[in-house]
Amino acid sequence: MIKVVATIVELKEELGYYRNNGKSIGFVPTMGALHQGHISLVERCRAENDVTVVSIFVNPTQFNDKNDLKNYPRMPEKDVALLEQAGANIVFVPDEKEIYPEPDTRVFDFGMLDKVMEGKFRPGHFNGVAQVVSKLFDIVNPHRAYFGLKDYQQLAIIRAMVKMLGYGVEVIGCPIVRETDGLAMSSRNLLLSAEHRKSAPLIYRTLSEARNKKGEFSVKELIAWVESRINSDPNLRVEYFELADADTLEPVESWEHQNGIVGCIAVWAGNIRLIDNTMFKE
Ligand code: AMP
């Protein structure tokens, strides 16, 4: 039976029991409105740990857009049922006061990592992510924590934060789970109109085609090709498409780049913003 806890005191008590018995604790932080992408993290966590803790918390400090925060889908009962079915042991559902009894004024410096792409278009977003994840790590103190590659830049930020703050948490990145038409699963997909939902698979279709065009186009030309192909659908508007170093996330100039290359994209579908990414060079 899954245990639903809302307070830090209760969660620590639950986890203390496992810790004292030498059990490994795995952690999956989420904002709820769960889908198969989240469940894949839970399954991996279960396979690698004795106890699986999932948090559901729509973190206000990472929303740079008030309407996005207000409209973010919330369905706690359904989420708990899904987690129970997936075999999670504990779900932590704190309210805002529990996580932020006082405003969190910490400012993190991630250098270039949070200046590019999402960092550029969503100012303050990654600072909020670092605030909440560090608080959750302090509370849960897991052995391992699971994050999706769907949020590629977020994973890089979390790894940097773990190094910076000296957490003894092993951070594990998990593959992107997609709908059958290729669209990356996201809680925000629920907010798409029928028409925008129909257009959205063009994003990943284009990224996949672009991967095969490396021989034909320079980096610059390929960026322009991806943007114009997606923008040719009147329901979609590319905010950015970058080909970036897989570790530093700085833009790359050529295919001869000495490290992995990741292609990251953000696209507006009506007033819903979707992100996706894929590797262009391992
Ligand atoms: P969120 O609830 O959107 O904050 O996501 C919680 C975790 O699930 C993050 O680590 C995400 O990267 C991960 N995640 C979200 N969507 C997917 C997906 N389609 N495939 C894999 N992981 C995902």
CSV table of C-alpha atoms and ligand atoms in Angstrom, one decimal:
chain,number,residue,atom,x,y,z
A,1,MET,CA,0.0,0.0,0.0
A,2,ILE,CA,1.4,3.4,-1.0
A,3,LYS,CA,1.9,5.9,1.8
A,4,VAL,CA,0.9,9.5,1.2
A,5,VAL,CA,2.6,12.0,3.4
A,6,ALA,CA,2.4,15.8,3.4
A,7,THR,CA,4.8,16.9,6.1
A,8,ILE,CA,8.6,16.8,6.4
A,9,VAL,CA,8.4,15.3,9.9
A,10,GLU,CA,6.2,12.4,8.8
A,11,LEU,CA,8.4,11.7,5.7
A,12,LYS,CA,11.6,11.7,7.8
A,13,GLU,CA,10.0,9.4,10.3
A,14,GLU,CA,9.0,6.9,7.5
A,15,LEU,CA,12.4,7.1,5.8
A,16,GLY,CA,14.3,6.8,9.1
A,17,TYR,CA,12.8,3.3,9.5
A,18,TYR,CA,14.1,2.2,6.2
A,19,ARG,CA,17.5,4.0,6.6
A,20,ASN,CA,18.1,2.3,10.0
A,21,ASN,CA,17.5,-1.0,8.3
A,22,GLY,CA,20.2,-0.3,5.7
A,23,LYS,CA,17.7,0.1,2.8
A,24,SER,CA,18.6,2.1,-0.2
A,25,ILE,CA,16.3,5.1,-1.0
A,26,GLY,CA,15.5,6.2,-4.5
A,27,PHE,CA,13.8,9.5,-5.3
A,28,VAL,CA,11.8,10.8,-8.3
A,29,PRO,CA,10.8,14.5,-8.0
A,30,THR,CA,7.8,15.5,-10.1
A,31,MET,CA,5.2,18.3,-10.5
A,32,GLY,CA,2.4,15.8,-11.0
A,33,ALA,CA,-0.1,15.3,-13.8
A,34,LEU,CA,1.8,12.1,-14.2
A,35,HIS,CA,2.2,10.2,-17.5
A,36,GLN,CA,4.3,7.2,-18.7
A,37,GLY,CA,7.4,9.4,-18.8
A,38,HIS,CA,7.2,9.8,-15.0
A,39,ILE,CA,6.3,6.2,-14.6
A,40,SER,CA,9.4,5.1,-16.5
A,41,LEU,CA,11.5,6.9,-13.8
A,42,VAL,CA,9.5,5.2,-11.0
A,43,GLU,CA,10.1,1.8,-12.6
A,44,ARG,CA,13.8,2.4,-13.0
A,45,CYS,CA,13.9,3.7,-9.4
A,46,ARG,CA,12.1,0.6,-8.1
A,47,ALA,CA,14.5,-1.7,-9.9
A,48,GLU,CA,17.6,-0.1,-8.4
A,49,ASN,CA,16.4,0.8,-4.8
A,50,ASP,CA,14.7,-0.8,-1.8
A,51,VAL,CA,12.4,2.2,-1.4
A,52,THR,CA,10.9,4.5,-4.0
A,53,VAL,CA,9.9,8.0,-2.9
A,54,VAL,CA,8.0,10.2,-5.4
A,55,SER,CA,7.4,13.9,-4.7
A,56,ILE,CA,4.5,15.9,-6.3
A,57,PHE,CA,5.0,19.6,-5.9
A,58,VAL,CA,4.3,22.3,-8.4
A,59,ASN,CA,7.2,24.6,-7.5
A,60,PRO,CA,6.2,28.2,-7.8
A,61,THR,CA,9.8,29.5,-7.8
A,62,GLN,CA,10.6,27.9,-11.1
A,63,PHE,CA,7.7,29.4,-13.0
A,64,ASN,CA,8.7,32.7,-14.7
A,65,ASP,CA,5.2,33.0,-16.1
A,66,LYS,CA,2.3,33.4,-13.6
A,67,ASN,CA,-0.3,32.1,-16.1
A,68,ASP,CA,1.7,28.9,-16.7
A,69,LEU,CA,1.8,28.3,-12.9
A,70,LYS,CA,-2.0,28.9,-12.6
A,71,ASN,CA,-2.8,26.7,-15.6
A,72,TYR,CA,-0.4,23.9,-14.8
A,73,PRO,CA,-2.5,20.7,-14.6
A,74,ARG,CA,-3.2,19.3,-11.2
A,75,MET,CA,-4.8,15.9,-10.5
A,76,PRO,CA,-3.4,14.5,-7.2
A,77,GLU,CA,-5.9,11.6,-6.7
A,78,LYS,CA,-5.2,10.2,-10.2
A,79,ASP,CA,-1.5,10.6,-9.7
A,80,VAL,CA,-1.5,8.7,-6.4
A,81,ALA,CA,-3.5,5.9,-8.0
A,82,LEU,CA,-1.0,5.7,-10.9
A,83,LEU,CA,2.0,5.7,-8.4
A,84,GLU,CA,0.3,2.9,-6.4
A,85,GLN,CA,-0.1,0.9,-9.5
A,86,ALA,CA,3.5,1.5,-10.5
A,87,GLY,CA,4.7,0.2,-7.1
A,88,ALA,CA,6.1,3.4,-5.5
A,89,ASN,CA,6.3,3.2,-1.7
A,90,ILE,CA,5.9,6.8,-0.6
A,91,VAL,CA,4.5,9.9,-2.2
A,92,PHE,CA,5.4,13.2,-0.7
A,93,VAL,CA,2.8,15.9,-1.4
A,94,PRO,CA,3.9,19.0,0.6
A,95,ASP,CA,2.1,22.4,0.4
A,96,GLU,CA,4.0,25.5,-0.4
A,97,LYS,CA,4.5,26.5,3.3
A,98,GLU,CA,6.1,23.1,4.0
A,99,ILE,CA,8.8,23.7,1.3
A,100,TYR,CA,9.1,27.4,1.7
A,101,PRO,CA,8.3,28.4,5.3
A,102,GLU,CA,10.2,31.5,4.4
A,103,PRO,CA,11.1,32.8,0.9
A,104,ASP,CA,14.1,31.1,-0.6
A,105,THR,CA,16.5,33.9,-1.5
A,106,ARG,CA,19.4,31.7,-2.6
A,107,VAL,CA,21.0,32.6,-5.9
A,108,PHE,CA,22.9,29.9,-7.7
A,109,ASP,CA,25.6,30.5,-10.3
A,110,PHE,CA,25.8,27.8,-12.9
A,111,GLY,CA,28.0,29.8,-15.3
A,112,MET,CA,27.1,29.3,-18.9
A,113,LEU,CA,24.8,26.3,-18.2
A,114,ASP,CA,21.8,28.5,-17.2
A,115,LYS,CA,22.5,31.3,-19.6
A,116,VAL,CA,21.7,29.5,-22.8
A,117,MET,CA,18.5,28.0,-24.2
A,118,GLU,CA,15.9,27.5,-21.5
A,119,GLY,CA,18.0,29.8,-19.2
A,120,LYS,CA,17.9,32.6,-21.7
A,121,PHE,CA,14.1,32.3,-22.5
A,122,ARG,CA,13.0,31.5,-19.0
A,123,PRO,CA,14.9,33.8,-16.7
A,124,GLY,CA,15.1,32.6,-13.1
A,125,HIS,CA,13.7,29.2,-14.0
A,126,PHE,CA,16.8,27.1,-13.2
A,127,ASN,CA,17.4,29.0,-10.0
A,128,GLY,CA,14.0,27.9,-8.9
A,129,VAL,CA,14.7,24.3,-10.0
A,130,ALA,CA,17.9,24.3,-8.0
A,131,GLN,CA,16.1,25.8,-5.0
A,132,VAL,CA,13.4,23.1,-4.9
A,133,VAL,CA,15.6,20.2,-5.8
A,134,SER,CA,18.2,21.1,-3.1
A,135,LYS,CA,15.4,21.4,-0.5
A,136,LEU,CA,13.9,18.1,-1.6
A,137,PHE,CA,17.4,16.4,-1.5
A,138,ASP,CA,17.9,17.8,2.0
A,139,ILE,CA,14.5,16.4,3.1
A,140,VAL,CA,14.6,13.0,1.4
A,141,ASN,CA,18.4,12.5,1.5
A,142,PRO,CA,18.2,9.8,-1.2
A,143,HIS,CA,20.9,7.4,-2.4
A,144,ARG,CA,19.8,7.9,-6.0
A,145,ALA,CA,17.6,10.4,-7.8
A,146,TYR,CA,16.0,10.0,-11.2
A,147,PHE,CA,15.5,12.7,-13.9
A,148,GLY,CA,14.3,12.6,-17.5
A,149,LEU,CA,16.5,13.5,-20.4
A,150,LYS,CA,13.4,15.2,-21.7
A,151,ASP,CA,14.6,18.2,-19.7
A,152,TYR,CA,18.2,17.9,-20.9
A,153,GLN,CA,19.4,21.2,-19.6
A,154,GLN,CA,17.7,20.7,-16.2
A,155,LEU,CA,19.6,17.4,-15.8
A,156,ALA,CA,22.9,19.2,-16.5
A,157,ILE,CA,22.0,21.9,-13.9
A,158,ILE,CA,21.1,19.2,-11.3
A,159,ARG,CA,24.4,17.5,-11.9
A,160,ALA,CA,26.2,20.8,-11.5
A,161,MET,CA,24.3,21.6,-8.3
A,162,VAL,CA,25.1,18.2,-6.8
A,163,LYS,CA,28.8,18.9,-7.4
A,164,MET,CA,28.6,22.4,-6.2
A,165,LEU,CA,26.7,21.6,-2.9
A,166,GLY,CA,28.5,18.3,-2.4
A,167,TYR,CA,25.5,16.1,-2.2
A,168,GLY,CA,26.2,12.3,-2.0
A,169,VAL,CA,23.3,11.6,-4.4
A,170,GLU,CA,23.8,9.6,-7.5
A,171,VAL,CA,21.9,11.4,-10.3
A,172,ILE,CA,20.5,9.1,-13.0
A,173,GLY,CA,19.3,10.4,-16.4
A,174,CYS,CA,16.5,8.4,-18.0
A,175,PRO,CA,15.5,8.2,-21.7
A,176,ILE,CA,12.7,10.3,-23.2
A,177,VAL,CA,9.3,8.5,-23.4
A,178,ARG,CA,7.3,9.5,-26.5
A,179,GLU,CA,3.7,9.1,-27.7
A,180,THR,CA,3.3,6.7,-30.6
A,181,ASP,CA,3.4,9.7,-33.0
A,182,GLY,CA,6.7,10.8,-31.6
A,183,LEU,CA,5.6,13.7,-29.4
A,184,ALA,CA,7.6,13.7,-26.2
A,185,MET,CA,5.3,13.1,-23.3
A,186,SER,CA,4.7,16.1,-21.1
A,187,SER,CA,2.1,17.2,-18.5
A,188,ARG,CA,1.6,20.3,-20.7
A,189,ASN,CA,0.4,18.2,-23.6
A,190,LEU,CA,-2.9,18.0,-21.8
A,191,LEU,CA,-3.3,21.7,-22.3
A,192,LEU,CA,-3.0,21.6,-26.1
A,193,SER,CA,-6.1,22.2,-28.2
A,194,ALA,CA,-7.0,19.3,-30.6
A,195,GLU,CA,-5.6,21.3,-33.5
A,196,HIS,CA,-2.2,22.1,-31.8
A,197,ARG,CA,-2.0,18.5,-30.6
A,198,LYS,CA,-2.3,17.3,-34.2
A,199,SER,CA,0.6,19.6,-35.3
A,200,ALA,CA,2.9,18.9,-32.3
A,201,PRO,CA,4.4,15.6,-33.6
A,202,LEU,CA,6.1,17.7,-36.4
A,203,ILE,CA,8.6,18.8,-33.8
A,204,TYR,CA,10.2,15.4,-33.2
A,205,ARG,CA,9.6,14.3,-36.8
A,206,THR,CA,11.7,17.3,-37.9
A,207,LEU,CA,14.4,16.6,-35.3
A,208,SER,CA,14.6,13.0,-36.5
A,209,GLU,CA,14.9,14.0,-40.2
A,210,ALA,CA,17.5,16.6,-39.3
A,211,ARG,CA,19.7,14.0,-37.7
A,212,ASN,CA,20.0,12.4,-41.2
A,213,LYS,CA,20.9,15.7,-42.9
A,214,LYS,CA,24.2,16.3,-41.2
A,215,GLY,CA,26.1,15.3,-44.3
A,216,GLU,CA,24.1,17.8,-46.5
A,217,PHE,CA,24.1,20.9,-44.3
A,218,SER,CA,26.4,22.9,-42.1
A,219,VAL,CA,25.4,23.4,-38.5
A,220,LYS,CA,24.1,26.8,-39.3
A,221,GLU,CA,22.1,25.6,-42.4
A,222,LEU,CA,20.6,22.8,-40.4
A,223,ILE,CA,19.4,25.1,-37.7
A,224,ALA,CA,17.7,27.3,-40.3
A,225,TRP,CA,16.2,24.2,-42.0
A,226,VAL,CA,14.7,22.9,-38.8
A,227,GLU,CA,13.2,26.3,-37.9
A,228,SER,CA,11.7,26.9,-41.2
A,229,ARG,CA,10.2,23.4,-41.5
A,230,ILE,CA,8.5,23.6,-38.1
A,231,ASN,CA,7.4,27.3,-38.6
A,232,SER,CA,5.8,26.2,-41.9
A,233,ASP,CA,3.0,24.8,-39.8
A,234,PRO,CA,0.9,27.9,-38.8
A,235,ASN,CA,0.1,26.2,-35.4
A,236,LEU,CA,3.8,26.1,-34.4
A,237,ARG,CA,6.4,28.7,-33.7
A,238,VAL,CA,10.0,27.8,-32.9
A,239,GLU,CA,11.4,29.9,-30.0
A,240,TYR,CA,14.9,28.4,-30.4
A,241,PHE,CA,16.7,25.4,-31.9
A,242,GLU,CA,20.3,25.0,-30.8
A,243,LEU,CA,23.0,22.5,-31.6
A,244,ALA,CA,25.0,22.4,-28.4
A,245,ASP,CA,27.9,20.7,-26.7
A,246,ALA,CA,26.4,17.7,-24.9
A,247,ASP,CA,28.1,18.7,-21.6
A,248,THR,CA,28.6,22.5,-21.5
A,249,LEU,CA,25.5,23.2,-23.7
A,250,GLU,CA,27.4,25.9,-25.5
A,251,PRO,CA,26.5,26.3,-29.2
A,252,VAL,CA,28.7,24.3,-31.5
A,253,GLU,CA,30.1,25.6,-34.8
A,254,SER,CA,30.7,22.5,-36.8
A,255,TRP,CA,30.1,18.7,-37.0
A,256,GLU,CA,33.8,18.2,-36.3
A,257,HIS,CA,33.2,19.4,-32.7
A,258,GLN,CA,35.3,17.3,-30.3
A,259,ASN,CA,32.4,16.2,-28.0
A,260,GLY,CA,28.8,15.0,-28.2
A,261,ILE,CA,26.3,17.3,-29.8
A,262,VAL,CA,22.7,17.6,-28.6
A,263,GLY,CA,19.9,19.4,-30.5
A,264,CYS,CA,17.5,21.2,-28.1
A,265,ILE,CA,14.3,22.9,-29.2
A,266,ALA,CA,11.5,25.0,-27.7
A,267,VAL,CA,8.3,25.5,-29.7
A,268,TRP,CA,5.1,27.4,-29.0
A,269,ALA,CA,2.0,25.5,-29.9
A,270,GLY,CA,-0.6,28.3,-29.4
A,271,ASN,CA,0.1,29.5,-25.9
A,272,ILE,CA,1.6,26.2,-24.8
A,273,ARG,CA,5.4,25.9,-24.8
A,274,LEU,CA,6.9,22.5,-25.6
A,275,ILE,CA,10.5,21.4,-25.4
A,276,ASP,CA,12.3,18.4,-26.9
A,277,ASN,CA,15.8,17.3,-27.7
A,278,THR,CA,17.8,14.5,-29.4
A,279,MET,CA,21.4,13.6,-29.8
A,280,PHE,CA,23.1,14.6,-33.1
A,281,LYS,CA,26.4,13.1,-32.2
A,282,GLU,CA,27.2,10.7,-29.3
B,1,AMP,P1,8.0,17.3,-14.3
B,1,AMP,O1,6.8,16.7,-13.6
B,1,AMP,O2,7.6,17.8,-15.6
B,1,AMP,O3,8.8,18.2,-13.4
B,1,AMP,O4,8.9,16.1,-14.6
B,1,AMP,C1,9.4,15.3,-13.5
B,1,AMP,C2,10.5,14.4,-14.1
B,1,AMP,O5,10.0,13.6,-15.1
B,1,AMP,C3,11.7,15.2,-14.7
B,1,AMP,O6,12.9,14.6,-14.4
B,1,AMP,C4,11.4,15.1,-16.2
B,1,AMP,O7,12.5,15.2,-17.0
B,1,AMP,C5,10.8,13.7,-16.3
B,1,AMP,N1,10.0,13.6,-17.5
B,1,AMP,C6,9.0,14.4,-17.9
B,1,AMP,N2,8.6,14.0,-19.1
B,1,AMP,C7,9.3,12.9,-19.5
B,1,AMP,C8,9.3,12.1,-20.6
B,1,AMP,N3,8.5,12.2,-21.7
B,1,AMP,N4,10.3,11.1,-20.7
B,1,AMP,C9,11.1,10.9,-19.6
B,1,AMP,N5,11.1,11.6,-18.5
B,1,AMP,C10,10.2,12.6,-18.5
